[in-house]
Structures are given as C-alpha cells and as structure tokens.
Short mmCIF file of C-alpha atoms and ligand atoms in Angstrom, two decimals:
data_model
loop_
_atom_site.label_atom_id
_atom_site.label_comp_id
_atom_site.label_asym_id
_atom_site.label_seq_id
_atom_site.Cartn_x
_atom_site.Cartn_y
_atom_site.Cartn_z
CA MET A 28 0.84 -0.78 -11.75
CA GLY A 29 4.53 0.11 -11.53
CA LYS A 30 7.08 -1.55 -13.79
CA ALA A 31 8.84 -3.45 -11.01
CA PHE A 32 5.59 -4.83 -9.68
CA GLU A 33 4.66 -5.99 -13.18
CA GLN A 34 7.77 -8.18 -13.22
CA LEU A 35 6.49 -9.91 -10.11
CA GLN A 36 3.19 -10.88 -11.69
CA PRO A 37 4.19 -14.16 -13.45
CA TYR A 38 5.61 -15.52 -10.18
CA LEU A 39 2.49 -14.53 -8.27
CA ASP A 40 0.28 -16.09 -10.96
CA LYS A 41 2.15 -19.37 -10.81
CA ASP A 42 1.91 -19.43 -7.04
CA MET A 43 -1.83 -18.76 -7.25
CA ALA A 44 -2.40 -21.52 -9.81
CA LEU A 45 -0.43 -24.06 -7.77
CA THR A 46 -2.26 -23.05 -4.59
CA THR A 47 -5.52 -23.67 -6.43
CA ALA A 48 -4.38 -27.12 -7.57
CA LEU A 49 -3.12 -28.10 -4.11
CA THR A 50 -6.31 -26.86 -2.46
CA LEU A 51 -8.40 -28.96 -4.83
CA LEU A 52 -6.31 -32.06 -4.14
CA GLU A 53 -6.72 -31.50 -0.43
CA TRP A 54 -10.46 -31.01 -0.83
CA ASP A 55 -10.66 -34.21 -2.84
CA ASN A 56 -8.68 -36.16 -0.23
CA GLU A 57 -11.07 -35.08 2.49
CA THR A 58 -14.30 -35.67 0.59
CA LEU A 59 -14.36 -38.12 -2.33
CA ALA A 60 -10.93 -39.72 -2.79
CA PRO A 61 -10.81 -43.41 -1.86
CA ALA A 62 -9.22 -44.27 1.47
CA ASP A 63 -6.13 -45.96 0.01
CA SER A 64 -5.30 -43.22 -2.50
CA ILE A 65 -3.18 -40.91 -0.38
CA THR A 66 0.18 -42.73 -0.44
CA ASN A 67 0.31 -42.41 -4.22
CA THR A 68 -1.36 -39.02 -4.45
CA SER A 69 1.05 -37.55 -1.88
CA LYS A 70 3.86 -37.90 -4.46
CA ALA A 71 2.04 -35.47 -6.75
CA ILE A 72 1.37 -33.20 -3.76
CA GLY A 73 5.09 -33.24 -2.88
CA ILE A 74 6.11 -32.27 -6.42
CA LEU A 75 3.50 -29.51 -6.75
CA SER A 76 4.45 -28.14 -3.31
CA GLN A 77 8.11 -27.99 -4.33
CA GLU A 78 7.15 -26.21 -7.58
CA GLN A 79 5.15 -23.70 -5.56
CA PHE A 80 8.03 -23.21 -3.13
CA GLU A 81 10.42 -22.52 -6.00
CA ALA A 82 7.97 -20.17 -7.73
CA ILE A 83 8.33 -17.77 -4.79
CA ILE A 84 11.67 -18.62 -3.21
CA ASN A 85 14.16 -17.64 -5.91
CA ASN A 86 16.65 -14.90 -6.67
CA ASP A 87 14.50 -13.20 -9.32
CA VAL A 88 11.70 -12.58 -6.84
CA LYS A 89 14.22 -11.46 -4.23
CA ASN A 90 15.76 -8.94 -6.62
CA ILE A 91 12.41 -7.55 -7.71
CA LEU A 92 11.39 -7.13 -4.08
CA LYS A 93 14.63 -5.29 -3.38
CA GLU A 94 13.89 -2.92 -6.23
CA LEU A 95 10.38 -2.36 -4.88
CA GLU A 96 11.76 -1.50 -1.47
CA SER A 97 13.26 1.76 -2.71
CA GLU A 98 11.12 4.59 -1.46
CA GLU A 99 10.40 5.89 -4.91
CA GLU A 100 9.04 2.58 -6.18
CA TYR A 101 7.19 1.75 -2.97
CA ASP A 102 5.26 5.03 -2.99
CA LYS A 103 3.90 4.23 -6.46
CA LEU A 104 2.26 1.05 -5.22
CA SER A 105 -1.48 0.76 -4.61
CA GLN A 106 -2.89 -0.45 -1.27
CA LYS A 107 -3.53 -3.84 -2.88
CA GLU A 108 0.02 -4.12 -4.22
CA LYS A 109 1.43 -3.18 -0.84
CA ALA A 110 -0.68 -5.88 0.79
CA ILE A 111 0.54 -8.44 -1.75
CA ILE A 112 4.15 -7.52 -1.12
CA LYS A 113 3.71 -7.65 2.64
CA GLN A 114 2.15 -11.10 2.37
CA LEU A 115 4.79 -12.29 -0.08
CA LYS A 116 7.58 -11.16 2.22
CA ARG A 117 5.92 -12.90 5.14
CA THR A 118 5.75 -16.15 3.17
CA ILE A 119 9.34 -15.80 2.00
CA ARG A 120 10.53 -15.16 5.55
CA GLN A 121 8.78 -18.35 6.65
CA LEU A 122 10.24 -20.50 3.89
CA GLU A 123 13.44 -19.07 2.44
CA ASP A 124 15.93 -20.79 4.74
CA ILE A 125 14.37 -24.22 4.29
CA PRO A 126 16.15 -26.34 1.63
CA SER A 127 13.56 -27.03 -1.08
CA ARG A 128 14.21 -30.79 -0.87
CA GLU A 129 13.35 -30.75 2.83
CA TYR A 130 10.23 -28.78 2.10
CA LYS A 131 9.16 -31.41 -0.44
CA GLU A 132 9.77 -34.23 2.05
CA TYR A 133 7.83 -32.39 4.71
CA SER A 134 4.93 -31.71 2.30
CA GLU A 135 4.73 -35.41 1.46
CA LEU A 136 4.85 -36.38 5.13
CA SER A 137 2.15 -33.92 6.15
CA ALA A 138 -0.04 -35.18 3.29
CA VAL A 139 0.25 -38.81 4.44
CA ALA A 140 0.27 -38.18 8.19
CA PRO A 141 -3.47 -37.48 8.62
CA ALA A 142 -4.23 -40.95 7.23
CA ILE A 143 -1.73 -42.52 9.65
CA TRP A 144 -3.28 -40.53 12.49
CA ALA A 145 -6.81 -41.59 11.48
CA LYS A 146 -5.81 -45.28 11.54
CA ALA A 147 -4.04 -44.90 14.88
CA ARG A 148 -7.11 -43.26 16.31
CA GLU A 149 -9.30 -46.04 14.96
CA HIS A 150 -6.98 -48.59 16.61
CA ASN A 151 -6.83 -46.45 19.74
CA SER A 152 -3.04 -46.69 19.54
CA TYR A 153 -0.87 -43.67 20.32
CA GLU A 154 2.23 -45.82 19.66
CA GLU A 155 1.11 -46.17 16.05
CA PHE A 156 1.06 -42.41 15.53
CA ALA A 157 3.98 -41.40 17.80
CA PRO A 158 6.84 -41.93 15.28
CA THR A 159 5.05 -39.78 12.67
CA LEU A 160 4.21 -37.16 15.29
CA GLY A 161 7.86 -37.14 16.33
CA LYS A 162 8.99 -36.53 12.74
CA LEU A 163 6.48 -33.71 12.25
CA ILE A 164 7.65 -32.02 15.46
CA GLU A 165 11.28 -32.39 14.35
CA TYR A 166 10.52 -30.75 10.99
CA LYS A 167 8.64 -27.91 12.68
CA LYS A 168 11.47 -27.32 15.15
CA ARG A 169 14.07 -27.42 12.40
CA PHE A 170 12.10 -25.11 10.08
CA ALA A 171 11.42 -22.58 12.84
CA GLY A 172 15.07 -22.91 13.90
CA TYR A 173 16.25 -21.80 10.45
CA ARG A 174 14.79 -18.34 11.06
CA GLN A 175 15.20 -18.16 14.83
CA LYS A 176 16.87 -15.00 16.02
CA LYS A 177 19.13 -15.03 19.06
CA GLY A 178 17.07 -15.42 22.22
CA GLU A 179 13.85 -16.00 20.30
CA GLU A 180 11.52 -18.82 21.38
CA LEU A 181 10.67 -21.39 18.71
CA TYR A 182 7.03 -21.55 19.74
CA ASN A 183 6.65 -17.77 19.38
CA ILE A 184 7.75 -18.12 15.77
CA LEU A 185 4.97 -20.65 15.12
CA LEU A 186 2.35 -18.57 16.96
CA ASP A 187 3.24 -15.52 14.90
CA ASP A 188 2.78 -17.52 11.67
CA TYR A 189 -0.89 -17.99 12.54
CA GLU A 190 -1.49 -14.60 14.16
CA GLU A 191 0.85 -11.71 13.54
CA GLY A 192 1.95 -10.13 16.82
CA ILE A 193 0.64 -12.86 19.11
CA ASN A 194 3.16 -14.53 21.41
CA MET A 195 3.41 -16.50 24.64
CA ASP A 196 3.41 -13.37 26.80
CA PHE A 197 0.04 -12.40 25.42
CA LEU A 198 -1.40 -15.90 25.61
CA ASP A 199 -0.08 -16.59 29.12
CA ASN A 200 -2.00 -13.54 30.34
CA PHE A 201 -5.03 -14.46 28.27
CA PHE A 202 -5.29 -17.98 29.68
CA GLU A 203 -4.49 -16.82 33.21
CA ARG A 204 -7.64 -14.67 33.05
CA VAL A 205 -9.59 -17.61 31.66
CA LYS A 206 -8.40 -19.76 34.56
CA GLU A 207 -9.32 -17.12 37.14
CA GLU A 208 -12.77 -16.42 35.76
CA VAL A 209 -14.03 -19.39 33.75
CA LEU A 210 -13.05 -22.20 36.12
CA PRO A 211 -15.13 -20.84 39.06
CA LEU A 212 -18.03 -20.09 36.70
CA LEU A 213 -17.90 -23.63 35.38
CA ARG A 214 -17.94 -25.04 38.93
CA GLU A 215 -21.03 -22.95 39.71
CA VAL A 216 -22.77 -23.98 36.50
CA SER A 217 -21.98 -27.66 37.06
CA LYS A 218 -23.95 -27.59 40.34
CA HIS A 219 -27.10 -26.77 38.34
CA ASN A 220 -26.61 -29.07 35.40
CA ASP A 221 -29.52 -31.36 36.19
CA THR A 222 -31.86 -28.40 35.64
CA ILE A 223 -31.27 -28.59 31.88
CA SER A 224 -32.38 -31.54 29.80
CA LYS A 225 -31.32 -32.06 26.25
CA ALA A 226 -32.83 -35.48 25.74
CA TYR A 227 -34.34 -34.20 22.47
CA ASN A 228 -30.89 -34.01 20.89
CA THR A 229 -30.26 -37.75 20.70
CA LEU A 230 -33.64 -38.85 19.32
CA SER A 231 -33.65 -40.14 15.76
CA TYR A 232 -33.30 -37.37 13.16
CA PRO A 233 -33.35 -38.75 9.59
CA VAL A 234 -30.31 -37.46 7.74
CA GLU A 235 -32.36 -36.25 4.77
CA GLY A 236 -34.20 -33.80 7.02
CA GLN A 237 -30.93 -32.60 8.55
CA ARG A 238 -29.47 -32.04 5.08
CA GLU A 239 -32.42 -29.96 4.02
CA PHE A 240 -32.47 -27.87 7.19
CA CYS A 241 -28.71 -27.28 7.17
CA ARG A 242 -28.80 -26.10 3.58
CA TRP A 243 -31.61 -23.75 4.46
CA ILE A 244 -30.02 -22.30 7.60
CA SER A 245 -26.73 -21.80 5.78
CA THR A 246 -28.52 -19.73 3.12
CA TYR A 247 -30.44 -17.90 5.87
CA ILE A 248 -27.23 -16.55 7.41
CA GLY A 249 -25.74 -15.56 4.07
CA PHE A 250 -23.98 -18.51 2.41
CA ASP A 251 -24.40 -18.15 -1.36
CA PHE A 252 -24.91 -21.51 -3.08
CA ASN A 253 -24.08 -19.97 -6.47
CA ARG A 254 -20.57 -19.42 -5.13
CA GLY A 255 -20.25 -22.31 -2.75
CA VAL A 256 -20.99 -25.95 -2.06
CA LEU A 257 -21.83 -27.98 1.04
CA ALA A 258 -20.40 -31.51 1.01
CA GLU A 259 -19.73 -34.24 3.55
CA SER A 260 -16.45 -35.30 5.17
CA ALA A 261 -15.27 -36.99 8.37
CA HIS A 262 -14.45 -33.61 9.94
CA PRO A 263 -16.22 -30.40 8.97
CA PHE A 264 -13.99 -27.81 7.32
CA THR A 265 -13.96 -24.87 4.89
CA THR A 266 -11.72 -24.29 1.92
CA ASN A 267 -11.76 -21.89 -0.98
CA LEU A 268 -10.25 -21.40 -4.41
CA HIS A 269 -11.34 -17.75 -4.58
CA ASN A 270 -14.34 -15.65 -3.57
CA LYS A 271 -16.63 -17.38 -6.05
CA ASP A 272 -15.72 -20.93 -5.09
CA VAL A 273 -15.96 -21.49 -1.35
CA ARG A 274 -16.56 -25.01 -0.07
CA ILE A 275 -17.77 -26.23 3.29
CA THR A 276 -18.41 -29.69 4.69
CA THR A 277 -20.23 -31.26 7.57
CA ASN A 278 -21.20 -34.74 8.67
CA TYR A 279 -24.59 -35.97 9.76
CA HIS A 280 -25.32 -38.17 12.77
CA GLU A 281 -28.79 -39.58 13.02
CA HIS A 282 -28.72 -39.34 16.82
CA ASN A 283 -27.15 -35.92 17.22
CA LEU A 284 -29.21 -33.07 15.82
CA GLU A 285 -26.98 -30.24 17.02
CA SER A 286 -23.77 -31.60 15.54
CA SER A 287 -24.59 -30.90 11.88
CA ILE A 288 -26.57 -27.71 12.49
CA PHE A 289 -23.87 -25.93 14.48
CA SER A 290 -20.99 -27.19 12.37
CA VAL A 291 -22.76 -25.89 9.25
CA ILE A 292 -23.36 -22.50 10.90
CA HIS A 293 -19.70 -22.47 11.98
CA GLU A 294 -18.31 -23.35 8.55
CA SER A 295 -20.75 -20.93 6.90
CA GLY A 296 -19.17 -18.20 9.05
CA HIS A 297 -15.76 -19.08 7.60
CA ALA A 298 -17.28 -19.22 4.13
CA ILE A 299 -19.06 -15.85 4.39
CA TYR A 300 -15.67 -14.32 5.26
CA GLU A 301 -14.07 -15.76 2.12
CA MET A 302 -17.07 -14.88 -0.07
CA GLY A 303 -16.80 -11.32 1.22
CA ILE A 304 -13.22 -10.75 0.06
CA SER A 305 -13.27 -7.98 -2.54
CA ASP A 306 -13.16 -8.92 -6.23
CA LYS A 307 -10.01 -6.83 -6.60
CA LEU A 308 -8.11 -8.93 -4.07
CA THR A 309 -9.36 -12.45 -4.73
CA GLN A 310 -6.94 -14.85 -6.43
CA THR A 311 -4.01 -12.91 -5.06
CA ILE A 312 -1.81 -13.86 -2.13
CA ALA A 313 -3.58 -11.08 -0.15
CA GLY A 314 -7.07 -12.24 -1.14
CA THR A 315 -7.92 -14.50 1.75
CA GLY A 316 -8.78 -14.24 5.44
CA VAL A 317 -5.97 -12.45 7.27
CA SER A 318 -5.37 -15.01 10.01
CA MET A 319 -6.83 -18.09 11.63
CA GLY A 320 -7.78 -16.06 14.71
CA VAL A 321 -9.84 -13.61 12.68
CA HIS A 322 -11.27 -16.51 10.69
CA GLU A 323 -12.34 -18.29 13.86
CA SER A 324 -13.83 -15.05 15.16
CA GLN A 325 -16.20 -15.07 12.20
CA SER A 326 -17.15 -18.75 12.41
CA ARG A 327 -17.62 -18.55 16.18
CA PHE A 328 -19.52 -15.30 15.95
CA PHE A 329 -22.10 -17.05 13.77
CA GLU A 330 -22.02 -20.38 15.58
CA ASN A 331 -22.15 -19.14 19.17
CA VAL A 332 -22.83 -15.45 19.59
CA VAL A 333 -25.53 -15.41 16.93
CA GLY A 334 -26.39 -19.09 16.44
CA ARG A 335 -26.93 -20.04 20.07
CA SER A 336 -28.95 -16.97 20.98
CA TYR A 337 -32.67 -16.80 21.70
CA GLU A 338 -33.02 -13.87 19.28
CA PHE A 339 -31.61 -15.90 16.40
CA TRP A 340 -33.85 -18.92 16.95
CA LYS A 341 -37.07 -17.02 17.68
CA PRO A 342 -37.98 -16.58 13.98
CA VAL A 343 -36.51 -19.89 12.74
CA TYR A 344 -37.23 -22.50 15.41
CA SER A 345 -40.68 -23.26 13.98
CA ARG A 346 -38.99 -24.28 10.74
CA LEU A 347 -36.81 -26.79 12.59
CA VAL A 348 -39.87 -28.10 14.45
CA SER A 349 -41.80 -28.51 11.20
CA THR A 350 -38.85 -30.46 9.74
CA PHE A 351 -38.89 -32.80 12.78
CA PRO A 352 -42.37 -32.47 14.30
CA GLU A 353 -42.44 -35.81 16.12
CA GLN A 354 -39.14 -35.14 17.85
CA LEU A 355 -39.53 -31.43 18.66
CA ASN A 356 -43.24 -30.61 18.95
CA SER A 357 -43.10 -30.95 22.70
CA VAL A 358 -39.88 -28.97 23.14
CA PRO A 359 -40.56 -25.25 23.70
CA LEU A 360 -38.09 -22.76 22.23
CA GLU A 361 -36.90 -21.76 25.73
CA ASP A 362 -35.96 -25.36 26.54
CA PHE A 363 -34.20 -25.74 23.19
CA ILE A 364 -32.15 -22.59 23.87
CA ARG A 365 -31.13 -23.86 27.30
CA GLY A 366 -30.34 -27.26 25.76
CA ILE A 367 -28.06 -25.94 23.02
CA ASN A 368 -26.18 -23.91 25.64
CA LYS A 369 -25.83 -26.58 28.28
CA ALA A 370 -22.28 -26.66 29.64
CA GLU A 371 -20.81 -30.00 30.54
CA PRO A 372 -17.10 -30.70 30.95
CA GLY A 373 -16.07 -33.52 28.62
CA ALA A 374 -12.98 -35.02 27.05
CA ILE A 375 -13.69 -34.07 23.43
CA ARG A 376 -12.96 -30.59 22.10
CA ILE A 377 -15.26 -30.62 19.08
CA GLU A 378 -18.19 -31.64 21.27
CA ALA A 379 -17.44 -28.94 23.83
CA ASP A 380 -19.91 -26.23 24.74
CA GLU A 381 -19.09 -22.55 24.61
CA LEU A 382 -18.09 -22.33 28.28
CA THR A 383 -15.61 -25.20 28.37
CA TYR A 384 -14.28 -24.83 24.82
CA THR A 385 -11.45 -22.45 25.63
CA LEU A 386 -10.26 -24.76 28.42
CA HIS A 387 -9.63 -27.45 25.77
CA ILE A 388 -7.57 -24.89 23.86
CA MET A 389 -5.67 -23.86 26.97
CA ILE A 390 -4.61 -27.49 27.50
CA ARG A 391 -3.31 -27.78 23.93
CA TYR A 392 -1.52 -24.45 24.27
CA GLU A 393 0.23 -25.54 27.46
CA ILE A 394 1.26 -28.85 25.85
CA GLU A 395 2.54 -27.25 22.64
CA LYS A 396 4.57 -24.85 24.74
CA MET A 397 6.15 -27.81 26.53
CA ILE A 398 6.87 -29.57 23.22
CA PHE A 399 8.70 -26.61 21.73
CA LYS A 400 10.58 -25.83 24.93
CA ASP A 401 11.72 -29.48 25.03
CA GLU A 402 10.02 -29.99 28.37
CA VAL A 403 8.19 -33.19 27.48
CA SER A 404 9.13 -36.40 25.70
CA LEU A 405 7.07 -38.00 22.96
CA GLU A 406 6.31 -40.98 25.23
CA ASP A 407 5.00 -38.82 28.07
CA LEU A 408 2.60 -36.76 25.96
CA PRO A 409 -0.51 -38.93 26.51
CA LYS A 410 -0.08 -38.82 30.29
CA VAL A 411 0.50 -35.07 30.32
CA TRP A 412 -2.61 -34.68 28.19
CA ASP A 413 -4.77 -36.80 30.49
CA ASP A 414 -3.42 -35.12 33.65
CA LYS A 415 -4.30 -31.69 32.32
CA TYR A 416 -7.82 -32.81 31.45
CA GLU A 417 -8.22 -34.08 34.95
CA GLU A 418 -6.88 -30.88 36.45
CA TYR A 419 -8.91 -28.36 34.42
CA LEU A 420 -12.02 -30.23 33.32
CA GLY A 421 -12.28 -32.91 35.98
CA VAL A 422 -12.42 -35.70 33.40
CA ARG A 423 -9.81 -38.28 32.53
CA PRO A 424 -10.02 -39.38 28.87
CA ALA A 425 -11.05 -43.03 28.66
CA SER A 426 -8.60 -43.82 25.84
CA ALA A 427 -5.98 -42.32 23.54
CA ALA A 428 -8.65 -41.92 20.88
CA GLN A 429 -10.67 -39.83 23.35
CA GLY A 430 -7.52 -38.07 24.51
CA ILE A 431 -4.38 -37.10 22.67
CA LEU A 432 -5.46 -38.64 19.34
CA GLN A 433 -8.70 -36.69 19.04
CA ASP A 434 -7.54 -33.78 16.87
CA VAL A 435 -6.30 -33.84 13.29
CA HIS A 436 -4.21 -30.62 13.59
CA TRP A 437 -0.86 -32.01 14.67
CA SER A 438 -0.95 -34.62 11.91
CA CYS A 439 -1.18 -31.76 9.40
CA GLY A 440 1.82 -30.08 11.03
CA ASN A 441 -0.37 -27.32 12.46
CA PHE A 442 1.46 -26.50 15.70
CA GLY A 443 0.59 -23.06 17.05
CA TYR A 444 -2.82 -23.17 15.42
CA PHE A 445 -5.00 -24.04 18.43
CA PRO A 446 -4.75 -20.64 20.17
CA SER A 447 -6.53 -19.21 17.09
CA TYR A 448 -9.75 -20.71 18.42
CA ALA A 449 -9.41 -18.93 21.75
CA ILE A 450 -8.47 -15.67 20.05
CA GLY A 451 -11.46 -16.13 17.75
CA ASN A 452 -13.82 -16.56 20.70
CA ALA A 453 -12.50 -13.41 22.32
CA ILE A 454 -12.71 -11.31 19.14
CA ALA A 455 -16.27 -12.54 18.53
CA ALA A 456 -17.38 -11.39 21.98
CA GLN A 457 -15.66 -8.03 21.59
CA LEU A 458 -17.32 -7.49 18.20
CA TYR A 459 -20.67 -8.46 19.68
CA TYR A 460 -20.62 -5.72 22.32
CA HIS A 461 -19.43 -3.20 19.79
CA MET A 462 -22.11 -4.08 17.23
CA LYS A 463 -24.81 -3.99 19.90
CA SER A 464 -23.74 -0.45 20.72
CA ILE A 465 -24.02 0.81 17.14
CA MET A 466 -26.97 -1.09 15.64
CA PRO A 467 -30.25 -2.73 16.73
CA PHE A 468 -28.51 -6.10 16.78
CA ASP A 469 -31.14 -8.11 18.68
CA LYS A 470 -33.98 -6.55 16.70
CA TYR A 471 -32.40 -7.60 13.41
CA LEU A 472 -32.12 -11.17 14.66
CA LEU A 473 -35.65 -11.24 16.07
CA GLU A 474 -37.01 -10.01 12.75
CA GLY A 475 -35.05 -12.61 10.81
CA ASP A 476 -33.00 -9.93 9.08
CA ILE A 477 -29.36 -10.95 9.36
CA LYS A 478 -28.25 -9.04 6.31
CA PRO A 479 -27.24 -5.80 8.05
CA ILE A 480 -25.08 -7.81 10.46
CA VAL A 481 -23.33 -9.68 7.64
CA GLU A 482 -22.94 -6.47 5.64
CA TYR A 483 -21.27 -4.77 8.59
CA LEU A 484 -18.75 -7.59 8.92
CA LYS A 485 -18.13 -7.59 5.18
CA GLU A 486 -17.63 -3.84 5.08
CA ASN A 487 -15.32 -3.73 8.13
CA ILE A 488 -13.49 -7.05 8.00
CA HIS A 489 -14.10 -9.43 5.10
CA ARG A 490 -13.42 -7.27 2.08
CA TYR A 491 -9.95 -6.30 3.32
CA GLY A 492 -8.41 -9.76 2.93
CA THR A 493 -4.94 -9.44 4.40
CA ILE A 494 -4.70 -5.66 3.89
CA LYS A 495 -5.24 -5.15 7.63
CA ASN A 496 -4.02 -7.56 10.28
CA MET A 497 -6.05 -8.51 13.35
CA LYS A 498 -4.78 -5.63 15.43
CA GLU A 499 -5.46 -3.07 12.69
CA LEU A 500 -8.94 -4.45 12.00
CA LEU A 501 -9.96 -4.26 15.66
CA THR A 502 -8.43 -0.85 16.25
CA ASP A 503 -10.09 0.60 13.14
CA ILE A 504 -13.48 -0.82 14.12
CA MET A 505 -13.46 -0.30 17.88
CA ASN A 506 -10.54 1.92 18.71
CA GLU A 507 -9.28 -0.85 20.95
CA GLU A 508 -7.02 -3.87 20.59
CA LEU A 509 -7.98 -7.43 21.47
CA ASN A 510 -9.22 -7.40 25.07
CA VAL A 511 -10.12 -10.64 26.84
CA ASP A 512 -12.41 -8.81 29.31
CA TYR A 513 -15.27 -8.74 26.79
CA TYR A 514 -15.12 -12.49 26.40
CA ILE A 515 -15.19 -13.05 30.16
CA ARG A 516 -18.11 -10.63 30.52
CA TYR A 517 -19.94 -12.36 27.67
CA LEU A 518 -19.60 -15.81 29.24
CA LYS A 519 -20.64 -14.55 32.67
CA GLU A 520 -23.71 -12.75 31.36
CA LYS A 521 -24.75 -15.58 29.13
CA TYR A 522 -24.39 -18.43 31.61
CA THR A 523 -25.90 -16.47 34.48
CA LYS A 524 -28.98 -16.12 32.30
CA ILE A 525 -29.07 -19.66 30.91
CA TYR A 526 -28.64 -21.23 34.35
CA HIS A 527 -30.71 -18.62 36.21
CA LEU A 528 -27.76 -18.03 38.53
CA GLY A 529 -27.92 -15.22 41.07
CA MET A 530 -26.20 -12.11 39.76
CA LYS A 531 -22.98 -11.26 41.52
ZN1 ZN B 17 -13.38 -23.10 12.37
#
C-alpha cells in the first residue's frame, strides 16, 4: 500500500462503519421494527447519513485523491486500490455539490417516505402520497442539477448512477426493440392462454411447509446459511453488511405457492452475488455488486432462466410434491412448468410473468423520462400511468393502489432504478446462451448439480465487486457488449415451446 493511499484509510473505514450501521437500521425497519417507530428513528438515520456524507466529502479526502492522481502514485496502486479510488470518486461526484444540510434533510425524508407511501397505498389515495412524491422529485432534480453539465439531461445523470454508461439513447433503442418483438408475441400467446391451467397455485399451502421448502431450495442453489439469513418482510429484498452477512427476505401467502418460492430464488440470486465477492474486497467501497443491472441479472438468471426451466425442476419437483402431496400429487411436472411460465398481462409488476415483466419496466421508464423532462405534472401522473397500462398491456388498473402506488421505489428516492430490471433480464439471457455454448448447462441442471454454474458466475462476475463495470464484465466474458437480441431470442424460443406455437 502506498503512503498516500494509507492516509485515505481512516476515512474509508469510517464510511464503511457508517454504511454498516445504516444498512442494519434499514434492515430493522423493514423486518422487525414496530410500525410507528420510523418518525423517531429517521432522526438518527439523518444524523448518521450526514456523518457519512462528511466522512467522504471533505477537503482532506479531496487533497489525498489529488496526490494519488499523479502518475507516479497511481502506478503504485493495486487493482483493488484503483477500484476503491474509482468508486470513491464516483460517490464524491454524485454528492460533493450537495450542501450537507440538504443531504441530511433528504435522508430523513427518504427514510420516512416509504411509510407515508405504504399508508397512502393502504388508503388507496394518491393525493395522500403526492406531496411527498413531489418533494422527493424536487430533491432529485436539484441534486442532479448541481452536477449537470451544459446540455446534459437530468434523467441521464440518474440512469448513469445506477448503471455506468447507460443513457436514454441506449434505453430508447432497447425498449423500441421490446415493443416491436414482445408486443406481437404477447398477442399471439394471449390467444392460447386457456390452454394453460394454474389452478394448483391458489390451493391452500400451509406456510410452515412453504418456509421449509424455500429454505431448502435456497440452499440447493447455493445460498449459505452460515453467512446469511432468510427473514420475512412486506416486500422481499436483499441486503448485506459484507460477504459473510447477507440477508434476504420473502413473504408467504397461503394461497399463492409460487410467490414465496420464486421470490426466494430471486433474492438468493442477489445474495449469491454478494457472498461471492472476494474476501480481499469485502468491507470496502468496491466490495459490493457493481450495479443494479448486473445485480438483477444474477437474481433473474436464477429466478427465470434457471428457476423456471424444466431442467431445473426435473430433479427437485418430487420434493415439492412430497411437501404438499394433497395439492400437487395430481399435477404432472410438465403442467407445473407450463403453469409457472404462464403469461398473462396484469396491472401489477411484481406479479408479472417473464414475458410481460419488461413492459411494466418500459412504462415506468417512459414516465420517469417525462418527470425529469418536466413533461408531466404531479396531478396527471396517475392518468398517464393508467393510460400506458391500457396501451401496452391492455389493462386499466382498478385503483391507485393497483396502479401508480404499487411500487416502493419512488418513495425511497430511487428514480432511474427501474431500467436495471430490464437490463438485468437482457444480461441474464445473454449469459445463458454463452454458458450453454461453453458447458453442459442443461445436463448440470438435470443432474441436480448447480455448483459448476454458480462457480462460473462467481469466477467471472461475483468476485470482482466493482473492479469491472457491466460493460467490462460482459466484454471479458463474451467478447460482446450488452445486446438485446439475445433476450428477444430467449423469449421467443421459450414461449414458442411453452405455448406450443408454430415456429416462424
Ligand atoms: Zn431483485
């Protein structure tokens, strides 16, 4: 370690410790903290967030970084140190022009806002959430505005925060292809929807049995319970303190078997990524998944590409049947596979199937674009939302709770996040074709041996943390950048098979 880098260490350590504390508070809020606690707890969150801000955004750190920029010093740095500095600079760029008082106020607001959103959703009242949403949007516009270069679009700044190098030009093309290819496929599939029954899914499945099976399937795909926990929360999510403390949640519905199983597989995919970060990198600013897009590629790879395939279920379906014999004895594996892949346009994103999912994301992308280009007022948002659902999915949400209030993201201030899901889907499909070309992918699954698949991902993606960005990861693995064609091909092949459609 060079001398200059050594000087940086205390600041990095403080940032890491405060991140750990804030992550734990957030985890607690989502899982065990009583419903009324957040107004008081958010004060502590505001103070800790400001401390964290000031640990990194200060002249000492700036001066050390300047020193490290000299060629002589920079060449002495290890790959890990370079990754830390790159990440640190990225964070500083995002925050440095924001007055620390404003940052504290925003942190408090975004801690309280999810509770306000949840109540508004419960009351089915957009008006109840709109003022808070308006404030969050104002903060986001102002914060992005502080670092806006001449001619730069505010929304591109937010998109880049979640996925380096991704902007509206890329996403406009991406979603144009989705519109051209997925919408006609969906229309074709919808004509044959009565050929697939999933009546089994809404029978009664005692929660105890679901808990046991979910824990088992999570271990089966590689989640390590010595380094992770599975808890319950209103909305499934993953968080981590470091690579030996990775936490996932789900929720169980007695009359929806698939909900817990696929959310646990999804969150386990996120968790396996974080557990796979190298020991050298963990607990540093570079020791976490590189972006939300790459993160979603891992969760969706496990949930959909692997977890909804015949090959995956062939060796494990009997275990599910023996957990719920009365409900599933008369459902053959083939019918179960068709059931878990049934595509039906609906109003709710988190209930969406693989085929319609990206359309939900496209709608949010188009709306966020309008928000940050000042093309829509706060009052008109629910109508714009509903109109787009009608246009693309053919369904008009029955209420605000089923429409614009369905997602937690905006209440957390996460604007620009949604496209990560679409990017994740596309990366997952691209990885799938690549892995099939270099290893006996289906054979591993059929034999119940997922380890080589997980090891490959760990070796080529997980262990790097933020050392390589999405583009670098993909190019190093496949010699090709993100290409939406694989995703389109994947959906066409899969749904042609599931729905026995004529090949064309
Ligand atoms: Zn996810």
